[in-house]
């Protein structure tokens, strides 16, 4: 059984004895974004007629059940103890509203049970995942029928530029039928295209901005939110019923509210302009009004952007011709879908026209003379005429959804964590000292995401200059956010994560724990140079990039789930989704790390400066972090092993102050403040540090510390540090040949002599 995770009064993950208990791991795995049968990764051509069938299955995504143990052992070999397990709404309700795929739910429960069986299991939190609404609008998440419910005809989204999907770029070198290349990160632009923006507007603000959209007697907002939450709760309840041991043994620890929610059009200043503070402009870049027109079959000339050295740069214009096709269902098509899914529409909801024309945002006559009637429609609260901005969306529209989610989840589970995730890289909602505090209980986690924008968009690691991503997201210009020099870039990423942590404490509350549920670096850097060029497997750029991310996380004592671990990653197609390649493991890299396992010395060897013990240790096994023995360690296929396999405090008896590790410098530093002696407890404090021999071979380490004695359990690669329980304590581990004159014992600079057994 894993120790139960608690949250301290200062918002840190701790065990029942208030020892620091960091959560470290990955997202497992992005294959849940697309069906396994038929196999539909985003690089595969898709006949639009297939969209009509809904005869899909997601079983074996995230991975076949019989492969779970091997993959989990790889992750535990890195010292990881936590998994974020994504699933999509579509995977569980693809055949229609209320038609749940219980076979897939039960398969996923079996996967979770297999994870639990591997050496005591891992902590798991569940993630209802989406990207730009659904795979039919360029991402993943919602089932097809949600688009029909909103009045869209998915077969015509491509013709009207209402969505751009990777499946249409399946020709050689990622070209579409027009010979245009699928640009890096192009899928993200769907957040600014008609289909995705409309769906999120309806989901979070339908009753405010689309009151005529009534379906089965309720507004489309209530309909979509209820169906989404009901699906999540149905799956979660099934987990509780089918596998109670996952809860009894503290394996499943929480449920996230929604991955990367988006405001859609809500708060948009002017539908006829591209806001100056919009950071993402890539490829065809229509205004909202142009999106409306294209959706109605009216041709437009739109701006075209590409990413250059200092960000998005206009590269001219593009003519988009829809051939008079509309992306909205005709009356005949809508009647067919309404009959199929049992929908009854309100009389005011007319078919075959833009929802926003229906609500008098714009109009046109038969000569296609367009008139913009309400350019600030999404900027004004139509109840009290107040101005809506980004903060309003987060504090009102998003939090209204979260309150509903919170109520449903807490009605069935008061013990597990509820994980709040508002829009990414935005300031958190203003909860402290407001009525929203009722939705922040003692079992609340705040989920942040962070990707270094420069590395993400250019897919490279620039050692010479970068930009402060968070600064840009807070409104500063790229020029004023420039950073020069690799050391400064590393420090900047660390500072950005710290600032995000401070924002959460300030806006949400100091008692709320924080986890970076997505963070990582792309591996297909420099046009995949590491895959195909001679002597390429060094992954030198990726090693530095990933080391910078890990350095930033550890320096702030942050819990995290890296994006990602993909069981079907390949050099050719990455994670099989929209040309992304973030997986820390690949079957195409199984030749990496040969001989690493064999180099580990797990025997009970003698040492003049450290006690080495190869025996089984109950207290370490109960931590649940590590493989049960070095015989199970498996680094095969792990990419950037030097950056991912790192020393870290598994359990810290005291308050974290600082830690520092560079993958190339071969020394580790950790400092803490003792909590003082406990009643009826030992006179000393005991902390456990994961100390992999990959970096610190037993015959080549020195330890410098403030106080204490050490035992190294080579069976688990864990260092037990028994240190003073009062005051400042530190440990520094150095890889070098022991100095015979010191006999492996250093004199402390701060606390007198240290005794190393």
XYZ file of C-alpha atoms in Angstrom:
757
model
C 0.000 0.000 0.000
C 1.233 3.465 -0.879
C 1.357 6.038 1.925
C -1.626 8.366 1.767
C -0.858 11.773 0.280
C -1.889 14.774 2.358
C -1.588 18.532 1.843
C 0.111 20.591 4.540
C -1.262 23.920 5.740
C 1.274 25.549 3.412
C 0.110 23.617 0.368
C 2.871 21.009 0.114
C 2.405 17.290 -0.557
C 3.255 15.372 2.619
C 2.739 11.971 4.199
C 0.839 11.387 7.441
C 3.943 12.392 9.433
C 4.202 15.704 7.547
C 7.306 14.606 5.650
C 7.604 16.170 2.196
C 6.337 13.706 -0.413
C 6.958 14.908 -3.999
C 4.917 13.522 -6.892
C 7.067 12.856 -9.952
C 6.031 11.124 -13.138
C 4.575 11.321 -16.615
C 1.372 11.488 -18.623
C 0.472 7.938 -19.744
C -0.182 8.147 -22.631
C -1.225 10.377 -25.590
C -2.501 7.454 -27.667
C -5.813 7.862 -25.795
C -6.477 10.801 -28.093
C -7.401 8.627 -31.077
C -9.100 5.257 -31.659
C -7.247 1.986 -31.767
C -9.905 0.412 -33.978
C -9.885 1.580 -36.653
C -6.339 2.767 -36.040
C -6.590 6.514 -36.675
C -3.446 8.435 -35.732
C -3.591 11.960 -37.070
C -1.102 11.296 -39.882
C -3.453 8.728 -41.449
C -5.879 9.750 -44.198
C -9.466 9.840 -43.029
C -12.498 9.585 -45.250
C -15.035 12.070 -43.938
C -17.741 9.473 -44.409
C -16.095 7.532 -41.570
C -17.000 10.404 -39.281
C -20.617 9.374 -39.628
C -20.237 5.854 -38.288
C -18.991 6.345 -34.714
C -18.044 2.634 -34.826
C -14.742 3.094 -33.061
C -12.977 1.580 -30.085
C -10.204 2.976 -27.894
C -9.325 -0.357 -26.239
C -5.521 -0.810 -26.032
C -5.068 2.927 -25.712
C -3.191 3.887 -23.563
C -1.586 0.453 -24.065
C -2.368 -3.265 -24.113
C -2.921 -4.592 -20.602
C -0.228 -7.265 -20.981
C 2.391 -4.573 -21.692
C 1.645 -2.431 -18.638
C 4.204 -3.984 -16.290
C 7.139 -3.479 -18.654
C 6.321 0.208 -19.184
C 5.679 0.885 -15.504
C 8.987 -0.723 -14.518
C 10.748 1.676 -16.887
C 9.108 4.603 -15.156
C 9.782 3.291 -11.667
C 13.407 2.804 -12.745
C 13.570 6.593 -13.007
C 12.302 6.884 -9.432
C 8.877 8.074 -10.588
C 5.902 7.493 -8.327
C 2.989 9.232 -10.042
C 1.033 9.009 -13.284
C -1.428 11.366 -14.869
C -3.735 9.106 -16.877
C -5.627 10.993 -19.601
C -8.864 9.758 -21.140
C -11.196 11.455 -23.590
C -14.899 12.103 -23.532
C -15.111 10.563 -27.000
C -13.574 7.276 -25.867
C -16.426 6.747 -23.410
C -19.473 8.238 -25.167
C -18.711 8.099 -28.883
C -21.927 6.446 -30.061
C -24.243 9.153 -28.800
C -25.348 10.998 -25.667
C -25.875 8.575 -22.802
C -24.496 5.599 -24.765
C -21.460 4.739 -22.688
C -18.703 2.425 -23.836
C -18.536 0.331 -20.666
C -16.225 -2.137 -22.388
C -13.613 0.595 -22.768
C -14.183 1.829 -19.224
C -13.597 -1.680 -17.891
C -10.474 -2.058 -20.028
C -9.113 1.171 -18.569
C -9.913 -0.050 -15.057
C -7.904 -3.184 -15.878
C -4.963 -1.004 -16.925
C -5.136 0.866 -13.617
C -5.263 -2.423 -11.713
C -2.163 -3.652 -13.561
C -0.316 -0.463 -12.637
C -1.247 -1.074 -9.014
C 0.249 -4.587 -9.140
C 3.739 -3.445 -10.145
C 5.876 -3.220 -7.007
C 3.176 -1.533 -4.957
C 1.870 0.594 -7.786
C 2.047 4.317 -8.418
C -0.089 7.297 -7.515
C -2.623 7.985 -10.273
C -4.768 10.986 -11.027
C -7.266 10.961 -13.854
C -7.432 13.608 -16.572
C -10.508 14.254 -18.773
C -8.366 15.329 -21.700
C -9.113 17.599 -24.629
C -7.213 19.672 -27.167
C -9.029 22.231 -29.361
C -12.295 20.487 -28.464
C -12.094 17.228 -30.462
C -10.143 15.253 -33.047
C -12.713 16.411 -35.611
C -11.604 20.000 -35.010
C -7.891 19.210 -35.042
C -7.226 17.861 -31.552
C -8.861 15.373 -29.206
C -11.567 15.110 -26.604
C -15.255 15.534 -27.343
C -17.272 13.045 -29.400
C -18.477 13.837 -32.891
C -22.096 14.185 -31.852
C -21.309 17.342 -29.870
C -20.593 19.121 -33.159
C -23.898 17.933 -34.583
C -25.586 19.110 -31.397
C -24.184 22.597 -32.025
C -25.403 22.538 -35.622
C -22.068 21.880 -37.370
C -21.560 19.596 -40.340
C -18.053 18.177 -39.710
C -17.681 17.089 -43.334
C -17.495 20.742 -44.368
C -15.223 22.182 -41.673
C -12.203 21.796 -43.948
C -13.855 23.601 -46.889
C -14.714 26.597 -44.738
C -11.387 26.773 -42.839
C -13.431 26.205 -39.683
C -10.850 23.622 -38.575
C -7.452 22.406 -39.777
C -6.726 18.744 -39.136
C -3.465 16.876 -39.586
C -5.278 14.010 -41.332
C -5.608 16.228 -44.399
C -1.797 16.517 -44.615
C -1.042 12.817 -45.023
C 0.813 13.075 -48.314
C 4.596 12.913 -48.537
C 6.393 15.369 -46.237
C 3.160 16.346 -44.469
C 1.594 18.011 -47.493
C -2.104 18.386 -48.202
C -3.743 17.987 -51.581
C -2.913 21.615 -52.419
C 0.777 21.036 -51.729
C 0.763 23.069 -48.504
C 2.914 21.855 -45.613
C 1.606 21.142 -42.142
C 3.422 23.747 -40.074
C 4.921 23.013 -36.658
C 2.219 23.355 -33.979
C -0.405 24.275 -36.584
C -3.038 22.328 -34.657
C -3.041 24.974 -31.907
C -4.451 27.579 -34.316
C -7.787 25.772 -34.144
C -8.339 27.610 -30.868
C -8.885 30.654 -33.122
C -11.006 29.004 -35.802
C -14.781 28.843 -36.031
C -15.537 25.298 -34.878
C -13.410 25.193 -31.728
C -14.114 28.787 -30.711
C -17.836 28.282 -31.122
C -17.871 25.015 -29.170
C -16.033 26.505 -26.193
C -18.231 29.595 -26.261
C -21.319 27.387 -26.157
C -19.849 25.095 -23.478
C -18.904 27.875 -21.053
C -21.260 30.685 -22.087
C -24.085 29.365 -24.231
C -26.851 30.679 -21.989
C -25.306 34.159 -22.104
C -24.295 34.410 -25.758
C -26.483 31.831 -27.534
C -29.822 31.876 -25.670
C -31.687 30.693 -28.804
C -29.758 27.415 -28.825
C -32.166 25.248 -26.866
C -31.886 21.461 -27.092
C -34.129 19.038 -25.216
C -35.537 21.921 -23.210
C -32.235 23.340 -21.936
C -29.605 25.680 -23.269
C -26.750 24.076 -25.205
C -24.358 25.127 -22.395
C -26.226 23.125 -19.781
C -26.690 20.227 -22.193
C -22.986 19.907 -23.061
C -21.682 20.483 -19.538
C -24.094 17.977 -18.037
C -23.234 15.297 -20.588
C -19.500 15.853 -20.114
C -19.571 15.765 -16.320
C -21.967 12.805 -16.269
C -19.562 10.816 -18.449
C -16.621 11.594 -16.169
C -18.559 10.712 -13.023
C -19.905 7.519 -14.623
C -16.353 6.366 -15.344
C -15.051 7.391 -11.930
C -17.912 5.602 -10.189
C -17.198 2.492 -12.246
C -13.572 2.608 -11.065
C -14.797 2.723 -7.467
C -17.134 -0.226 -8.034
C -14.859 -2.426 -10.157
C -11.570 -1.772 -8.361
C -12.075 -0.542 -4.778
C -8.512 -1.620 -3.956
C -7.216 1.283 -6.074
C -8.804 3.638 -3.574
C -8.157 1.609 -0.440
C -4.433 1.388 -1.253
C -4.184 5.129 -2.050
C -3.419 4.444 -5.718
C -6.041 6.701 -7.312
C -5.538 10.061 -5.634
C -7.644 12.487 -7.654
C -9.589 13.726 -10.647
C -8.893 16.770 -12.790
C -11.623 19.201 -13.861
C -10.757 19.445 -17.591
C -7.553 19.676 -19.555
C -6.732 23.138 -20.927
C -10.160 24.813 -20.982
C -10.528 27.705 -23.380
C -12.673 30.829 -23.508
C -13.639 30.600 -27.183
C -14.983 33.987 -28.285
C -15.849 35.052 -24.729
C -14.117 38.340 -23.913
C -13.085 39.093 -27.512
C -12.705 42.866 -27.919
C -13.837 43.153 -31.525
C -14.842 40.336 -33.875
C -13.474 42.301 -36.831
C -9.943 42.561 -35.454
C -7.108 40.312 -34.385
C -6.264 41.447 -30.896
C -2.787 42.899 -30.440
C -2.255 40.737 -27.346
C -2.883 37.476 -29.204
C 0.387 35.529 -29.029
C -0.460 32.737 -31.470
C -0.694 33.589 -35.147
C 0.301 30.866 -37.600
C -0.871 29.885 -41.063
C -4.207 31.303 -42.206
C -5.305 33.763 -39.527
C -8.882 34.937 -40.023
C -10.645 37.400 -37.756
C -13.728 36.109 -35.954
C -15.939 37.870 -38.505
C -14.053 36.196 -41.333
C -14.592 32.869 -39.557
C -18.331 33.597 -39.533
C -18.320 34.475 -43.231
C -16.297 31.447 -44.288
C -18.648 29.249 -42.287
C -21.511 30.622 -44.357
C -19.709 29.901 -47.635
C -18.526 33.466 -48.281
C -14.973 33.635 -49.665
C -12.423 35.716 -47.779
C -8.856 36.960 -48.081
C -7.162 36.415 -44.738
C -3.761 37.202 -43.256
C -1.101 34.509 -43.327
C 1.580 34.203 -40.613
C 4.693 32.181 -39.943
C 7.028 32.033 -36.953
C 10.246 33.915 -37.443
C 13.084 34.730 -35.046
C 11.058 37.115 -32.893
C 7.666 35.492 -33.122
C 4.681 35.497 -35.481
C 5.342 37.498 -38.634
C 2.836 38.287 -41.351
C 3.797 36.662 -44.651
C 1.065 38.112 -46.847
C -2.479 36.918 -47.380
C -4.333 33.837 -48.614
C -7.572 33.579 -50.530
C -9.917 31.011 -49.004
C -12.644 29.794 -51.313
C -15.374 27.632 -49.836
C -17.211 27.031 -53.125
C -20.374 28.298 -51.427
C -20.350 25.399 -48.980
C -21.548 26.042 -45.445
C -20.244 24.247 -42.370
C -23.726 24.366 -40.817
C -26.222 21.517 -41.079
C -28.990 21.887 -43.622
C -32.504 21.367 -42.348
C -32.561 17.851 -43.825
C -29.185 16.980 -42.274
C -30.159 18.377 -38.902
C -33.475 16.534 -38.859
C -31.584 13.315 -39.543
C -29.180 13.927 -36.664
C -31.956 15.037 -34.318
C -33.834 11.820 -35.026
C -30.688 9.731 -34.577
C -29.748 11.256 -31.227
C -33.182 12.077 -29.845
C -32.872 15.867 -29.910
C -35.640 18.446 -29.884
C -34.609 21.985 -30.845
C -36.130 25.244 -29.732
C -38.191 26.966 -32.424
C -35.802 29.944 -32.607
C -32.826 27.766 -33.480
C -32.901 27.879 -37.275
C -30.841 25.462 -39.336
C -28.188 26.056 -42.037
C -26.945 29.340 -40.692
C -24.229 30.666 -38.437
C -25.189 30.648 -34.776
C -23.752 34.142 -34.434
C -25.818 35.448 -37.346
C -28.802 33.846 -35.623
C -27.976 36.016 -32.587
C -27.688 39.200 -34.656
C -23.933 39.664 -34.403
C -23.826 40.137 -38.181
C -25.991 39.729 -41.241
C -25.774 39.593 -45.022
C -28.174 39.832 -47.925
C -28.426 37.667 -51.011
C -25.768 39.788 -52.685
C -23.355 38.812 -49.902
C -23.285 42.376 -48.624
C -22.065 41.873 -45.079
C -23.033 44.120 -42.207
C -21.415 43.803 -38.786
C -24.105 44.650 -36.250
C -22.480 43.981 -32.868
C -18.673 43.972 -33.080
C -18.336 43.880 -29.274
C -20.922 41.133 -28.736
C -18.590 38.860 -26.769
C -17.081 41.736 -24.808
C -20.272 42.814 -23.065
C -22.304 41.097 -20.378
C -25.768 41.402 -21.887
C -27.418 41.216 -18.472
C -25.713 44.178 -16.768
C -23.668 45.689 -19.654
C -20.371 45.200 -17.806
C -17.168 44.595 -19.739
C -15.958 40.995 -20.102
C -12.254 40.240 -20.304
C -9.953 37.297 -19.682
C -10.268 37.673 -15.916
C -14.066 37.689 -16.176
C -14.037 34.461 -18.135
C -11.830 32.732 -15.586
C -13.576 34.090 -12.486
C -17.146 33.745 -13.746
C -17.715 31.479 -16.732
C -15.012 28.921 -16.016
C -15.628 28.899 -12.256
C -19.359 28.359 -12.808
C -18.414 25.148 -14.609
C -15.917 24.206 -11.917
C -18.521 24.709 -9.185
C -20.810 22.285 -10.984
C -17.971 19.796 -11.431
C -16.946 20.210 -7.783
C -20.464 19.508 -6.545
C -20.819 16.348 -8.662
C -17.433 14.966 -7.681
C -17.758 15.709 -3.983
C -21.168 14.030 -3.959
C -19.410 10.688 -4.513
C -15.895 11.232 -3.110
C -14.720 13.464 -0.276
C -11.331 11.798 0.167
C -9.571 12.038 -3.164
C -8.151 15.275 -4.512
C -10.119 17.504 -6.812
C -7.722 19.076 -9.298
C -8.544 22.556 -10.543
C -7.181 23.475 -13.970
C -8.202 26.849 -15.432
C -6.845 28.115 -18.799
C -3.125 27.455 -19.104
C -0.443 30.093 -18.524
C -3.073 32.571 -17.345
C -3.317 34.133 -13.911
C -5.333 31.881 -11.601
C -8.918 32.743 -10.642
C -9.372 35.277 -7.849
C -10.635 32.971 -5.116
C -9.085 34.262 -1.880
C -11.627 36.266 0.172
C -14.436 35.747 -2.353
C -17.552 33.557 -2.489
C -15.516 31.125 -4.615
C -13.627 29.945 -1.529
C -16.470 27.481 -0.881
C -15.143 25.426 -3.822
C -11.600 25.221 -2.445
C -11.515 22.502 0.188
C -8.638 20.881 2.044
C -8.227 18.284 -0.706
C -7.682 20.696 -3.612
C -4.783 20.679 -6.064
C -4.113 23.379 -8.643
C -2.793 22.108 -11.986
C -0.403 24.260 -14.008
C 1.016 23.602 -17.465
C 4.267 25.029 -18.738
C 6.133 24.731 -22.011
C 9.021 26.933 -22.980
C 7.405 28.774 -25.873
C 10.576 29.336 -27.878
C 11.633 25.674 -27.728
C 8.090 24.508 -28.402
C 7.345 26.592 -31.479
C 10.776 26.317 -33.096
C 11.509 22.779 -31.894
C 15.059 23.616 -30.958
C 17.150 24.377 -27.893
C 18.879 27.707 -28.352
C 21.819 28.033 -25.956
C 22.375 31.682 -26.800
C 19.016 33.384 -26.390
C 15.417 32.664 -25.470
C 12.382 34.580 -24.254
C 10.510 34.593 -20.962
C 7.302 32.770 -21.927
C 5.367 33.801 -18.820
C 6.357 37.431 -19.280
C 4.961 37.397 -22.814
C 1.751 35.743 -21.602
C 1.438 38.559 -19.065
C 1.513 41.141 -21.843
C 5.188 42.039 -22.261
C 6.743 42.231 -25.711
C 9.104 39.483 -26.966
C 11.919 42.042 -27.261
C 11.618 43.050 -23.599
C 11.407 39.386 -22.617
C 14.688 38.317 -24.231
C 17.160 36.264 -22.192
C 20.791 35.712 -23.183
C 23.061 32.841 -22.204
C 22.221 29.252 -21.301
C 22.708 29.696 -17.559
C 20.347 32.669 -17.582
C 17.826 30.703 -19.651
C 17.863 27.895 -17.082
C 17.426 30.362 -14.244
C 14.632 32.102 -16.130
C 12.624 28.879 -16.535
C 13.101 28.192 -12.823
C 11.933 31.738 -11.989
C 8.884 31.411 -14.231
C 7.767 28.244 -12.456
C 8.317 29.893 -9.092
C 6.246 32.899 -10.158
C 3.424 30.590 -11.232
C 3.557 28.937 -7.804
C 3.403 32.340 -6.104
C 0.413 33.334 -8.225
C -1.475 30.211 -7.141
C -0.781 30.907 -3.455
C -1.792 34.549 -3.870
C -4.968 34.024 -5.928
C -6.229 30.610 -4.827
C -4.841 30.131 -1.317
C -1.723 28.992 0.498
C -3.390 25.733 1.525
C -3.777 24.582 -2.092
C -1.164 22.156 -3.442
C 0.367 22.674 -6.878
C 1.328 20.190 -9.569
C 2.641 20.821 -13.056
C 0.401 18.270 -14.728
C 2.045 18.987 -18.092
C 5.591 20.108 -18.720
C 8.223 18.850 -21.124
C 10.320 19.364 -24.232
C 9.981 18.125 -27.821
C 12.440 15.440 -28.923
C 12.174 16.032 -32.679
C 14.423 19.085 -32.416
C 16.438 20.554 -35.266
C 14.351 18.833 -37.942
C 14.915 15.407 -36.343
C 18.673 15.654 -36.660
C 19.133 13.352 -33.667
C 17.312 10.531 -35.440
C 18.981 10.369 -38.791
C 22.487 11.822 -38.779
C 25.620 9.849 -37.986
C 26.524 9.761 -34.286
C 23.169 11.353 -33.624
C 21.979 9.358 -30.627
C 23.664 11.740 -28.219
C 20.495 13.843 -28.127
C 22.712 16.737 -27.046
C 20.139 19.501 -27.575
C 17.357 17.507 -25.973
C 19.569 16.619 -23.002
C 20.232 20.285 -22.296
C 16.603 21.265 -22.803
C 15.222 18.536 -20.551
C 17.915 19.198 -17.949
C 16.813 22.834 -17.848
C 13.203 21.797 -17.219
C 14.120 19.336 -14.485
C 16.495 21.852 -12.896
C 13.639 24.368 -12.730
C 11.179 21.888 -11.211
C 13.589 20.549 -8.615
C 14.889 23.967 -7.655
C 11.338 24.882 -6.639
C 10.481 21.478 -5.109
C 7.589 21.118 -7.555
C 5.594 17.996 -8.290
C 5.078 17.190 -11.952
C 3.840 14.885 -14.686
C 6.019 15.188 -17.768
C 4.345 15.223 -21.122
C 4.685 12.382 -21.948
C 5.273 8.614 -22.224
C 3.892 7.157 -25.471
C 3.987 3.385 -25.923
C 3.801 3.709 -29.728
C 6.199 6.581 -30.305
C 8.351 6.429 -33.446
C 11.031 8.565 -35.042
C 8.855 8.958 -38.112
C 5.574 9.994 -36.516
C 6.490 10.919 -32.961
C 3.527 10.446 -30.613
C 1.190 9.715 -33.556
C -0.686 12.947 -32.919
C -0.306 16.216 -34.847
C 3.444 15.753 -35.390
C 4.133 16.038 -31.658
C 7.104 14.102 -30.304
C 7.416 14.544 -26.534
C 7.687 10.943 -25.359
C 10.594 10.311 -23.010
C 10.688 6.742 -24.365
C 10.623 5.290 -27.852
C 10.790 1.711 -29.174
C 13.006 3.154 -31.907
C 15.614 3.928 -29.228
C 15.890 0.542 -27.552
C 19.597 0.487 -28.422
C 20.198 3.428 -26.084
C 21.523 2.961 -22.534
C 23.019 -0.460 -23.179
C 25.034 -1.646 -20.242
C 23.637 0.928 -17.804
C 21.712 -1.616 -15.731
C 24.704 -3.955 -15.578
C 26.897 -1.177 -14.203
C 24.812 -0.840 -11.038
C 26.498 -2.324 -7.975
C 23.744 -3.710 -5.773
C 25.848 -6.065 -3.690
C 26.596 -5.492 -0.045
C 30.045 -3.988 -0.547
C 32.293 -2.407 2.026
C 33.104 1.289 2.004
C 35.244 3.515 4.164
C 32.818 6.406 4.017
C 29.311 5.024 3.571
C 27.434 1.993 4.791
C 26.097 -0.002 1.863
C 23.221 -2.408 2.315
C 21.810 -4.568 -0.444
C 19.076 -6.143 1.686
C 15.356 -5.576 1.406
C 14.140 -2.636 3.470
C 10.485 -2.431 4.475
C 10.442 1.327 5.080
C 11.811 2.017 1.603
C 9.463 -0.446 -0.077
C 6.523 1.264 1.570
C 7.490 4.517 -0.120
C 6.407 2.868 -3.371
C 8.759 5.016 -5.444
C 11.286 2.540 -6.727
C 11.662 -0.858 -8.316
C 11.595 -3.722 -5.847
C 15.161 -4.619 -6.826
C 17.797 -3.634 -9.340
C 16.935 -6.799 -11.261
C 13.758 -5.026 -12.409
C 15.411 -1.783 -13.456
C 14.840 -1.088 -17.129
C 16.256 1.953 -18.914
C 15.900 0.547 -22.449
C 14.566 3.171 -24.813
C 14.555 6.032 -22.298
C 15.684 9.128 -24.157
C 17.887 11.712 -22.430
C 18.514 9.335 -19.553
C 21.194 11.604 -18.052
C 18.610 14.379 -17.654
C 15.680 12.224 -16.534
C 17.407 9.862 -14.112
C 18.219 12.249 -11.289
C 18.781 12.388 -7.545
C 15.864 13.839 -5.590
C 14.376 13.749 -2.066
C 11.862 10.901 -1.956
C 10.812 11.800 1.551
C 12.144 14.864 3.305
C 12.008 15.131 7.082
C 12.007 18.919 7.282
C 11.153 21.961 5.210
C 12.671 22.089 1.736
C 14.991 25.043 1.166
C 16.977 24.337 -1.969
C 18.198 21.620 -4.311
C 20.476 21.717 -7.301
C 21.610 19.154 -9.841
C 23.169 19.547 -13.269
C 23.219 16.422 -15.394
C 26.712 17.289 -16.644
C 28.297 18.528 -13.388
C 27.959 15.311 -11.364
C 27.183 16.862 -8.035
C 23.948 17.117 -6.075
C 23.046 19.610 -3.356
C 20.029 19.556 -1.052
C 19.212 21.844 1.873
C 16.369 21.752 4.371
C 15.303 23.263 7.666
C 14.714 20.807 10.489
C 11.290 20.688 12.096
C 12.583 19.927 15.567
C 12.353 16.701 17.587
C 8.986 14.936 17.688
C 7.376 13.608 20.826
C 7.994 9.894 21.318
C 10.167 9.900 18.197
C 13.857 9.322 17.521
C 16.277 12.137 18.425
C 17.292 12.491 14.781
C 15.392 13.061 11.547
C 15.445 10.617 8.632
C 15.237 11.645 4.990
C 15.414 9.406 1.934
C 17.131 10.454 -1.288
C 16.943 8.645 -4.612
C 20.602 8.486 -5.653
C 21.031 6.642 -8.976
C 24.392 5.007 -9.541
C 24.233 6.112 -13.163
C 25.434 9.495 -11.893
C 26.998 8.443 -8.595
C 28.782 5.046 -8.657
C 29.410 3.698 -5.174
C 33.174 3.721 -5.575
C 33.289 7.316 -6.782
C 31.188 9.398 -4.426
C 32.011 11.797 -1.653
C 29.408 13.201 0.687
C 29.650 16.532 2.411
C 26.961 17.425 4.915
C 25.911 19.409 7.944
C 25.275 16.414 10.189
C 24.295 12.801 10.175
C 25.057 9.265 9.106
C 24.233 7.491 5.873
C 23.127 4.110 4.658
C 22.873 3.393 0.950
C 20.366 0.723 -0.053
C 21.759 -0.372 -3.386
C 18.813 -2.714 -3.974
C 16.713 0.431 -4.453
C 19.411 3.073 -5.155
C 18.193 4.982 -2.117
C 20.295 6.925 0.368
C 18.988 7.071 3.925
C 20.190 10.214 5.668
C 19.804 10.339 9.463
C 20.441 13.975 10.320
C 19.849 16.511 13.070
C 16.206 17.528 13.383
C 16.946 21.157 14.272
C 18.193 24.034 12.149
C 19.713 24.269 8.683
C 20.767 20.919 7.242
C 22.429 20.188 3.935
C 23.987 17.391 1.948
C 26.260 17.555 -1.074
C 27.051 14.429 -3.085
C 30.036 14.607 -5.399
C 31.233 12.126 -7.973
C 35.002 11.852 -7.734
C 37.755 9.526 -6.543
C 37.747 9.576 -2.711
C 40.486 11.582 -1.076
C 42.519 9.100 0.987
C 43.679 11.819 3.389
C 40.089 12.426 4.471
C 39.004 8.805 4.437
C 35.768 9.826 2.747
C 34.794 12.236 5.540
C 34.540 15.975 4.975
C 34.551 18.639 7.599
C 31.379 20.679 7.385
C 31.752 24.348 6.613
C 28.589 25.140 8.533
C 27.983 22.609 11.272
C 31.211 21.115 12.588
C 32.211 17.555 11.860
C 29.868 15.241 10.031
C 29.904 11.548 10.706
C 29.391 9.215 7.780
C 28.924 5.558 8.635
